[in-house]
PDB file of C-alpha atoms in Angstrom:
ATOM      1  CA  UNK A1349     -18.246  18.799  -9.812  1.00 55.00           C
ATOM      2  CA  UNK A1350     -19.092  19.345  -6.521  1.00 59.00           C
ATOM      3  CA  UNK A1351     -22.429  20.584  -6.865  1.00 65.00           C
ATOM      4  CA  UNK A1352     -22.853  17.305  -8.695  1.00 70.00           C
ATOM      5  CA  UNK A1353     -21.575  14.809  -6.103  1.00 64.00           C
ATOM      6  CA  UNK A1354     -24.284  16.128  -3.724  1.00 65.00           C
ATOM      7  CA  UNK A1355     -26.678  15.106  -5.862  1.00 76.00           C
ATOM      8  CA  UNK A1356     -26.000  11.839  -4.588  1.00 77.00           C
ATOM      9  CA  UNK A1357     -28.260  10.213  -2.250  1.00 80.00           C
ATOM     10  CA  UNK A1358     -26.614  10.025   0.914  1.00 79.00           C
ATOM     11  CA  UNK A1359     -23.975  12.183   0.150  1.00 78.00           C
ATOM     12  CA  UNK A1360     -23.022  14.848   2.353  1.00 81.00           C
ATOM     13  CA  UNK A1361     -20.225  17.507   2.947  1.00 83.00           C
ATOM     14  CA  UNK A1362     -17.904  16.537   5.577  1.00 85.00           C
ATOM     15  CA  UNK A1363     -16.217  19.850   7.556  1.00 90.00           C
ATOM     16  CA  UNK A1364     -12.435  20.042   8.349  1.00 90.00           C
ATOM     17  CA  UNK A1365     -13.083  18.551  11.873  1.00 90.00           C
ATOM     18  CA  UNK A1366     -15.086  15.467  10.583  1.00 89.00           C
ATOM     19  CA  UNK A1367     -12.451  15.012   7.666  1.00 85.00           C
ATOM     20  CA  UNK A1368      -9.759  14.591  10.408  1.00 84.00           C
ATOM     21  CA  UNK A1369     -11.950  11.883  12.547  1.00 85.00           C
ATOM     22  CA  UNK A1370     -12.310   9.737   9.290  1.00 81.00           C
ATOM     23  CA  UNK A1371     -10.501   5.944   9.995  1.00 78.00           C
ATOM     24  CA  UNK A1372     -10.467   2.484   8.395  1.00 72.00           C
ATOM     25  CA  UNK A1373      -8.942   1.573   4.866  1.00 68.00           C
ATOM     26  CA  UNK A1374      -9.372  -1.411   2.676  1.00 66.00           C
ATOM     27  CA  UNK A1375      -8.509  -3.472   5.618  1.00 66.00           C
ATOM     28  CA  UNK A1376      -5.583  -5.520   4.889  1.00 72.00           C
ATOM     29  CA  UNK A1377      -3.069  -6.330   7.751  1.00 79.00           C
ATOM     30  CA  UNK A1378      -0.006  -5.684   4.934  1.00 86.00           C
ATOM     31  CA  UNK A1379       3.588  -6.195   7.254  1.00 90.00           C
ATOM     32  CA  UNK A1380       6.558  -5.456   4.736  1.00 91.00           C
ATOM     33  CA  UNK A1381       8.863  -6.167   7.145  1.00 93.00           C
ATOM     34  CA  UNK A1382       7.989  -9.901   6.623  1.00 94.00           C
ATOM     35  CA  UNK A1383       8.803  -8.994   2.113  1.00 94.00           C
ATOM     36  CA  UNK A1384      12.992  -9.578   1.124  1.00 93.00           C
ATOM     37  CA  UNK A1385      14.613 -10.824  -2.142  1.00 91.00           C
ATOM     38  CA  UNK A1386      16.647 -14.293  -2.914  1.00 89.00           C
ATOM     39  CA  UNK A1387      19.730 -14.857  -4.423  1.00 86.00           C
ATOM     40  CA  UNK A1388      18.007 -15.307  -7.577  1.00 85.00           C
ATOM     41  CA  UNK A1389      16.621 -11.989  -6.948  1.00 88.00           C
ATOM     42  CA  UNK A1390      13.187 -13.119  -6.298  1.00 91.00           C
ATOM     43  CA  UNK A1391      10.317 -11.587  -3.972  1.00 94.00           C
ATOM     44  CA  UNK A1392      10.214 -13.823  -0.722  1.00 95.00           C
ATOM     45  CA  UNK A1393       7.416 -13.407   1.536  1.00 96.00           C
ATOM     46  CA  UNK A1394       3.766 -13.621   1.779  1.00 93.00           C
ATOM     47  CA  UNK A1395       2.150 -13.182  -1.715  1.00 92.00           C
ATOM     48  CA  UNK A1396       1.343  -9.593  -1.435  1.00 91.00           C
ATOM     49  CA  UNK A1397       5.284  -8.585  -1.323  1.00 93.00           C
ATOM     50  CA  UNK A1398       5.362  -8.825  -4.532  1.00 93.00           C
ATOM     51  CA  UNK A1399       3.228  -6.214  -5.097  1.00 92.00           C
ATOM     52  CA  UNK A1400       5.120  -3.506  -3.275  1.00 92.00           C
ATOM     53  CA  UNK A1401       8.759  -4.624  -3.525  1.00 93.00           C
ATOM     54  CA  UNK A1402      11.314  -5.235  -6.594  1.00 93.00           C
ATOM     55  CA  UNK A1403      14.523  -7.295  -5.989  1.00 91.00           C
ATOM     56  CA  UNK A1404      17.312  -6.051  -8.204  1.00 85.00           C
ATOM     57  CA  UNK A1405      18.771  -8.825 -10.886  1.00 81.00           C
ATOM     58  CA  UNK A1406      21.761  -8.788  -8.973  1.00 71.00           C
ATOM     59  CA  UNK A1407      23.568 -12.042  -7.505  1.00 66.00           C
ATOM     60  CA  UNK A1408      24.285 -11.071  -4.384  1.00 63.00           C
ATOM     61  CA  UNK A1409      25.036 -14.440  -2.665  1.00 75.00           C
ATOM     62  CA  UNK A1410      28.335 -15.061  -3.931  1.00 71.00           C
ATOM     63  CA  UNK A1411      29.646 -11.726  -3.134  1.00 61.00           C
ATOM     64  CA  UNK A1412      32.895 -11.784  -0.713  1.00 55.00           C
ATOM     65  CA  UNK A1413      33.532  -8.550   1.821  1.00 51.00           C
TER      66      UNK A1413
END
């Protein structure tokens, strides 16, 4: 497979040293400290929380310590 990738224009073999300078990412500024659940057990939060967090179908609003 490999020997096929580099027949890829402007494809080239990276070494171990340029492998561990690569940066970046798709760029999105994603804070999941900002996701959290309801009462109902809905995602609250920016749209993408829902996404990357569950809430459990619990009711936990009622619940008496």
């Amino acid at each position: 497979m490999k020997k096929n990738l580099l027949n890829i224009s402007g494809v080239s073999v990276l070494s171990k040293r340029q492998q561990k300078n690569v940066s970046g990412g798709i760029g999105l500024n994603i804070d999941l400290s900002k996701c959290g659940c309801d009462c109902a057990a809905r995602v609250t939060g920016p749209k993408y929380c829902s996404y990357y967090i569950a809430c459990p179908d619990i009711d936990t609003c009622n619940d008496e310590i």
